Tab-separated table of C-alpha atoms in Angstrom:
chain	number	residue	atom	x	y	z
P	224	GLY	CA	1.140	5.830	-31.510
P	225	GLN	CA	-2.164	7.839	-32.262
P	226	PHE	CA	-0.160	11.153	-31.834
P	227	LEU	CA	2.749	9.837	-34.253
P	228	SER	CA	0.201	8.800	-36.876
P	229	GLY	CA	-1.855	11.880	-36.785
P	230	GLN	CA	1.631	14.000	-37.132
P	231	LEU	CA	2.698	11.586	-40.107
P	232	LEU	CA	-0.921	12.127	-41.532
P	233	ALA	CA	-0.759	15.849	-41.005
P	234	GLU	CA	2.895	16.852	-41.798
P	235	GLY	CA	4.242	13.771	-43.789
P	236	PRO	CA	3.376	15.016	-47.258
P	237	THR	CA	5.455	18.304	-46.598
P	238	LEU	CA	8.284	16.161	-45.353
P	239	GLY	CA	8.212	13.708	-48.261
P	240	TRP	CA	6.833	10.909	-45.984
P	241	THR	CA	4.063	8.516	-46.429
P	242	LEU	CA	2.413	6.761	-43.522
P	243	GLY	CA	2.698	2.996	-44.796
P	244	PHE	CA	0.477	1.252	-42.063
P	245	ILE	CA	-0.673	1.077	-38.485
P	246	TRP	CA	-0.578	-2.114	-36.724
P	247	ALA	CA	-1.913	-2.806	-32.970
P	248	ARG	CA	-1.796	-5.682	-30.706
P	249	ASP	CA	-5.545	-5.016	-30.139
P	250	TRP	CA	-7.181	-4.741	-33.468
P	251	ASP	CA	-10.328	-3.178	-31.896
P	252	LYS	CA	-8.054	0.142	-31.309
P	253	LEU	CA	-7.835	0.409	-35.010
P	254	GLU	CA	-11.472	0.912	-35.488
P	255	GLY	CA	-10.954	4.733	-36.337
P	256	VAL	CA	-8.382	4.220	-38.669
P	257	PRO	CA	-8.896	4.107	-42.362
P	258	PRO	CA	-9.001	0.345	-43.804
P	259	ARG	CA	-6.133	0.985	-46.058
P	260	LEU	CA	-3.674	1.883	-43.322
P	261	ARG	CA	-4.558	-1.352	-41.040
P	262	LEU	CA	-2.315	-4.053	-41.214
P	263	ARG	CA	-3.677	-7.009	-39.642
P	264	ASP	CA	-0.507	-9.472	-39.473
P	265	LEU	CA	3.134	-8.078	-39.129
P	266	ARG	CA	4.208	-10.812	-41.250
P	267	GLN	CA	2.865	-8.925	-44.022
P	268	LEU	CA	5.581	-6.255	-43.644
P	269	PRO	CA	7.500	-7.212	-46.703
P	270	GLN	CA	4.632	-6.256	-48.879
P	271	THR	CA	4.347	-2.726	-47.543
P	272	GLY	CA	7.681	-1.599	-48.782
P	273	VAL	CA	8.043	0.846	-45.868
P	274	ASP	CA	11.589	2.173	-45.008
P	275	LEU	CA	11.047	2.688	-41.257
P	276	VAL	CA	8.996	0.818	-38.666
P	277	VAL	CA	8.143	2.881	-35.372
P	278	GLU	CA	7.172	0.763	-32.192
P	279	VAL	CA	5.323	2.572	-29.404
P	280	ALA	CA	3.347	-0.262	-27.930
P	281	HIS	CA	5.604	-2.813	-25.779
P	282	PRO	CA	8.699	-4.696	-25.704
P	283	CYS	CA	6.999	-7.809	-26.847
P	284	VAL	CA	6.721	-6.500	-30.488
P	285	ALA	CA	10.610	-6.384	-30.497
P	286	GLN	CA	10.867	-9.849	-28.836
P	287	GLU	CA	8.538	-11.276	-31.178
P	288	HIS	CA	8.952	-9.339	-34.582
P	289	GLY	CA	12.285	-7.288	-34.283
P	290	GLU	CA	14.453	-9.409	-36.043
P	291	ASP	CA	11.842	-9.901	-38.887
P	292	ILE	CA	11.376	-5.882	-39.071
P	293	LEU	CA	15.217	-5.308	-39.124
P	294	ALA	CA	15.367	-7.649	-42.374
P	295	HIS	CA	13.197	-5.329	-44.236
P	296	ALA	CA	13.265	-1.783	-42.655
P	297	ASP	CA	14.946	0.363	-40.229
P	298	PHE	CA	13.493	0.133	-36.671
P	299	MET	CA	12.889	2.704	-34.032
P	300	LEU	CA	12.503	0.917	-30.840
P	301	GLY	CA	10.188	3.014	-28.404
P	302	SER	CA	10.312	0.264	-25.913
P	303	PRO	CA	13.926	-0.193	-25.179
P	304	THR	CA	13.341	-2.276	-22.066
P	305	ALA	CA	13.272	-5.263	-24.515
P	306	LEU	CA	17.277	-4.590	-24.433
P	307	ALA	CA	17.637	-5.667	-20.970
P	308	ASP	CA	17.436	-9.013	-22.076
P	309	PRO	CA	21.337	-9.677	-23.353
P	310	GLU	CA	20.180	-12.176	-25.778
P	311	MET	CA	17.560	-10.099	-27.199
P	312	GLU	CA	19.822	-7.508	-27.583
P	313	ARG	CA	22.330	-9.564	-29.314
P	314	ARG	CA	19.766	-10.914	-31.687
P	315	LEU	CA	18.569	-7.429	-32.691
P	316	ARG	CA	22.190	-6.134	-33.327
P	317	GLU	CA	22.874	-9.094	-35.408
P	318	ALA	CA	19.604	-8.993	-37.209
P	319	ALA	CA	20.361	-5.029	-38.149
P	320	GLU	CA	23.712	-6.082	-39.430
P	321	ARG	CA	22.414	-8.796	-41.562
P	322	GLY	CA	19.653	-6.569	-42.907
P	323	GLY	CA	21.683	-3.626	-43.424
P	324	HIS	CA	19.367	-1.659	-41.334
P	325	THR	CA	19.721	0.404	-38.364
P	326	LEU	CA	18.040	-0.028	-34.985
P	327	TYR	CA	17.156	3.442	-33.515
P	328	VAL	CA	16.473	4.247	-29.552
P	329	PRO	CA	14.546	7.428	-29.111
P	330	ARG	CA	15.444	9.467	-26.132
P	331	GLY	CA	11.786	9.751	-24.825
P	332	ALA	CA	11.696	11.601	-21.583
P	333	LEU	CA	15.581	11.460	-20.867
P	334	TRP	CA	16.772	14.790	-20.410
P	335	GLY	CA	20.565	15.337	-21.033
P	336	CYS	CA	20.904	12.398	-23.328
P	337	GLU	CA	23.713	13.943	-25.526
P	338	ASP	CA	25.574	15.089	-22.462
P	339	ILE	CA	25.346	11.498	-21.119
P	340	GLN	CA	26.575	10.134	-24.227
P	341	ARG	CA	29.516	12.591	-24.503
P	342	MET	CA	30.777	11.752	-20.926
P	343	ASP	CA	30.380	7.974	-21.538
P	344	GLN	CA	32.381	8.171	-24.750
P	345	ALA	CA	35.069	10.318	-22.935
P	346	GLY	CA	35.322	7.706	-20.019
P	347	THR	CA	34.359	10.586	-17.569
P	348	LEU	CA	31.121	9.061	-16.594
P	349	ALA	CA	31.263	7.137	-13.170
P	350	ALA	CA	27.521	6.874	-12.342
P	351	LEU	CA	24.042	7.444	-13.649
P	352	LYS	CA	20.752	7.134	-11.548
P	353	VAL	CA	17.368	7.830	-12.950
P	354	THR	CA	14.268	8.375	-10.575
P	355	MET	CA	10.740	8.261	-11.863
P	356	THR	CA	8.086	9.581	-9.577
P	357	LYS	CA	4.213	8.928	-10.713
P	358	ALA	CA	0.907	8.505	-9.141
P	359	PRO	CA	0.332	4.862	-8.318
P	360	GLN	CA	-2.288	4.293	-11.176
P	361	SER	CA	0.291	5.242	-13.844
P	362	PHE	CA	2.444	2.325	-13.072
P	363	HIS	CA	1.915	-0.943	-15.157
P	364	LEU	CA	3.868	-3.410	-13.223
P	365	VAL	CA	4.145	-7.136	-13.108
P	366	GLY	CA	5.125	-9.853	-10.324
P	367	TRP	CA	6.289	-8.838	-7.169
P	368	LEU	CA	6.611	-5.206	-7.927
P	369	GLN	CA	2.927	-4.990	-8.652
P	370	GLU	CA	2.314	-6.534	-5.375
P	371	ARG	CA	4.429	-4.038	-3.702
P	372	LEU	CA	2.468	-1.176	-5.573
P	373	VAL	CA	-0.826	-2.685	-4.316
P	374	ALA	CA	0.637	-2.605	-0.608
P	375	ALA	CA	1.742	0.992	-1.019
P	376	VAL	CA	-1.634	2.132	-2.386
P	377	ALA	CA	-3.200	0.412	0.776
P	378	THR	CA	-0.889	2.490	3.035
P	379	GLY	CA	-1.175	5.660	1.203
P	380	GLY	CA	1.413	8.352	0.713
P	381	ARG	CA	4.620	8.507	-1.078
P	382	GLN	CA	6.408	5.001	-1.332
P	383	VAL	CA	9.551	4.002	-3.030
P	384	LEU	CA	8.950	0.737	-4.986
P	385	TYR	CA	12.274	0.014	-6.256
P	386	ASP	CA	15.899	1.269	-5.813
P	387	GLY	CA	18.631	-0.795	-7.561
P	388	PRO	CA	20.040	-1.878	-10.884
P	389	LEU	CA	18.253	-1.398	-14.046
P	390	ARG	CA	18.292	-4.730	-15.648
P	391	PRO	CA	16.211	-6.595	-13.091
P	392	LEU	CA	13.734	-3.733	-13.136
P	393	CYS	CA	12.863	-3.626	-16.874
P	394	PRO	CA	10.879	-6.965	-17.031
P	395	LEU	CA	8.880	-5.989	-14.138
P	396	ALA	CA	7.927	-2.523	-15.386
P	397	PRO	CA	8.257	-2.700	-19.062
P	398	SER	CA	5.975	0.151	-19.949
P	399	ASN	CA	7.351	2.471	-17.272
P	400	VAL	CA	11.002	2.603	-17.372
P	401	ASN	CA	12.006	3.194	-21.070
P	402	THR	CA	13.524	6.344	-20.105
P	403	MET	CA	16.016	4.472	-17.973
P	404	ALA	CA	16.350	1.856	-20.720
P	405	ALA	CA	17.425	4.777	-23.150
P	406	ALA	CA	19.831	6.138	-20.466
P	407	ALA	CA	21.493	2.581	-20.473
P	408	VAL	CA	21.879	2.747	-24.214
P	409	ALA	CA	23.122	6.283	-24.249
P	410	ALA	CA	25.700	5.184	-21.582
P	411	PRO	CA	26.896	1.748	-22.687
P	412	GLY	CA	29.982	2.035	-20.295
P	413	LEU	CA	27.685	1.515	-17.278
P	414	GLY	CA	24.734	-0.335	-19.416
P	415	PHE	CA	21.789	-2.046	-17.749
P	416	ASP	CA	23.838	-3.471	-14.806
P	417	ARG	CA	25.231	-0.329	-13.571
P	418	VAL	CA	22.645	2.295	-14.392
P	419	GLN	CA	20.593	2.776	-11.296
P	420	GLY	CA	16.820	2.843	-11.340
P	421	CYS	CA	14.192	4.163	-8.773
P	422	LEU	CA	10.428	3.988	-9.056
P	423	VAL	CA	8.307	6.213	-6.518
P	424	ALA	CA	4.450	6.007	-6.191
P	425	ASP	CA	3.302	9.312	-5.161
P	426	PRO	CA	-0.557	9.835	-4.946
P	427	SER	CA	0.006	13.786	-4.469
P	428	VAL	CA	1.142	14.232	-8.153
P	429	PRO	CA	-1.897	12.555	-10.009
P	430	ASP	CA	-1.235	14.585	-13.185
P	431	TRP	CA	2.610	14.759	-13.491
P	432	HIS	CA	5.679	12.406	-14.333
P	433	ILE	CA	8.894	13.392	-12.445
P	434	VAL	CA	11.886	12.256	-13.806
P	435	GLU	CA	15.278	13.081	-11.978
P	436	VAL	CA	18.516	12.273	-13.580
P	437	GLU	CA	21.468	12.310	-11.408
P	438	VAL	CA	25.026	11.977	-13.113
P	439	THR	CA	28.269	11.702	-11.298
P	440	ALA	CA	31.541	12.154	-13.111
P	441	VAL	CA	34.818	10.214	-12.557
P	442	GLY	CA	36.294	11.844	-9.497
P	443	GLU	CA	39.675	13.873	-9.345
P	444	GLN	CA	41.594	14.849	-6.286
P	445	GLY	CA	38.829	13.775	-3.957
P	446	GLN	CA	36.134	15.566	-5.854
P	447	ALA	CA	33.792	14.765	-8.614
P	448	LEU	CA	31.293	16.793	-10.979
P	449	THR	CA	27.798	16.021	-10.271
P	450	VAL	CA	24.705	17.108	-12.230
P	451	THR	CA	21.086	16.651	-11.338
P	452	SER	CA	18.106	17.487	-13.569
P	453	SER	CA	14.526	17.139	-12.700
P	454	ARG	CA	11.701	17.182	-15.433
P	455	ARG	CA	8.169	17.580	-14.607
P	456	ASN	CA	6.064	16.322	-17.365
P	457	PRO	CA	2.324	16.970	-17.453
P	458	ALA	CA	0.105	13.951	-17.901
P	459	GLN	CA	-3.321	12.603	-17.786
P	460	PRO	CA	-4.342	10.773	-14.621
P	461	GLY	CA	-3.454	7.259	-14.966
P	462	ALA	CA	-1.293	7.845	-18.172
P	463	VAL	CA	1.754	5.878	-18.781
P	464	THR	CA	3.444	8.727	-20.924
P	465	GLY	CA	3.572	12.266	-20.374
P	466	ARG	CA	2.212	14.769	-22.763
P	467	ALA	CA	5.768	16.318	-23.421
P	468	THR	CA	7.051	12.976	-24.276
P	469	ARG	CA	4.775	12.626	-27.387
P	470	GLY	CA	6.632	15.679	-28.760
P	471	ALA	CA	10.126	14.136	-28.099
P	472	PHE	CA	9.233	10.960	-30.007
P	473	TRP	CA	8.202	13.034	-32.714
P	474	SER	CA	11.688	14.989	-32.711
P	475	SER	CA	13.296	11.496	-32.472
P	476	LEU	CA	11.425	10.470	-35.616
P	477	LEU	CA	12.516	13.667	-37.422
């Protein structure tokens, strides 16, 4: 959020854009923001007159405010793990249609997004798996998955925390698996139930986020095309988001 607002303030005027407001769940985080840009209550959104709202905070923003936002503006959903809830996805899609606005999902750290989309649209995508490897302190987990992380830290070494369907993983790691959620949106033929997610805690990579994407095409005569990409994203120790992902969000915003 700090990066995107800085980019908008620096480059927005040359693009014909104006930064309308900044809102945060924690009001104290806006201490350095000019008072004219601070929005205390998202219910004041209609008075701001903005064309696009960009969320890079937490899926709870879409859950609590997404429908109201789409009644007044386009909405770039930086936390697409919110869409793992089928009812939430339905409500947001209907709100976009009612309001005549668009719900955008940025690619984030998903490498090869357009290729995945094309394969899905052509009906040639058979399987998709995304594996994310980070240092333990870069994971913000809840429930039993947090308990598994604590146990992994106690034992030390590289530990697989989760390996399975994406939909049940999203509410357990809402801040960590948005790249996987973007993959499910890019490949609706597989969706959240058939895209596979794998989380790996590895203390040997304290300042890297590694995202591996495995794509398998529909087989033909006993053979199938497979493509595997590995993205090593520099990251501050303990950070949820890698440094290169900030640039990817700015590209999506453009």
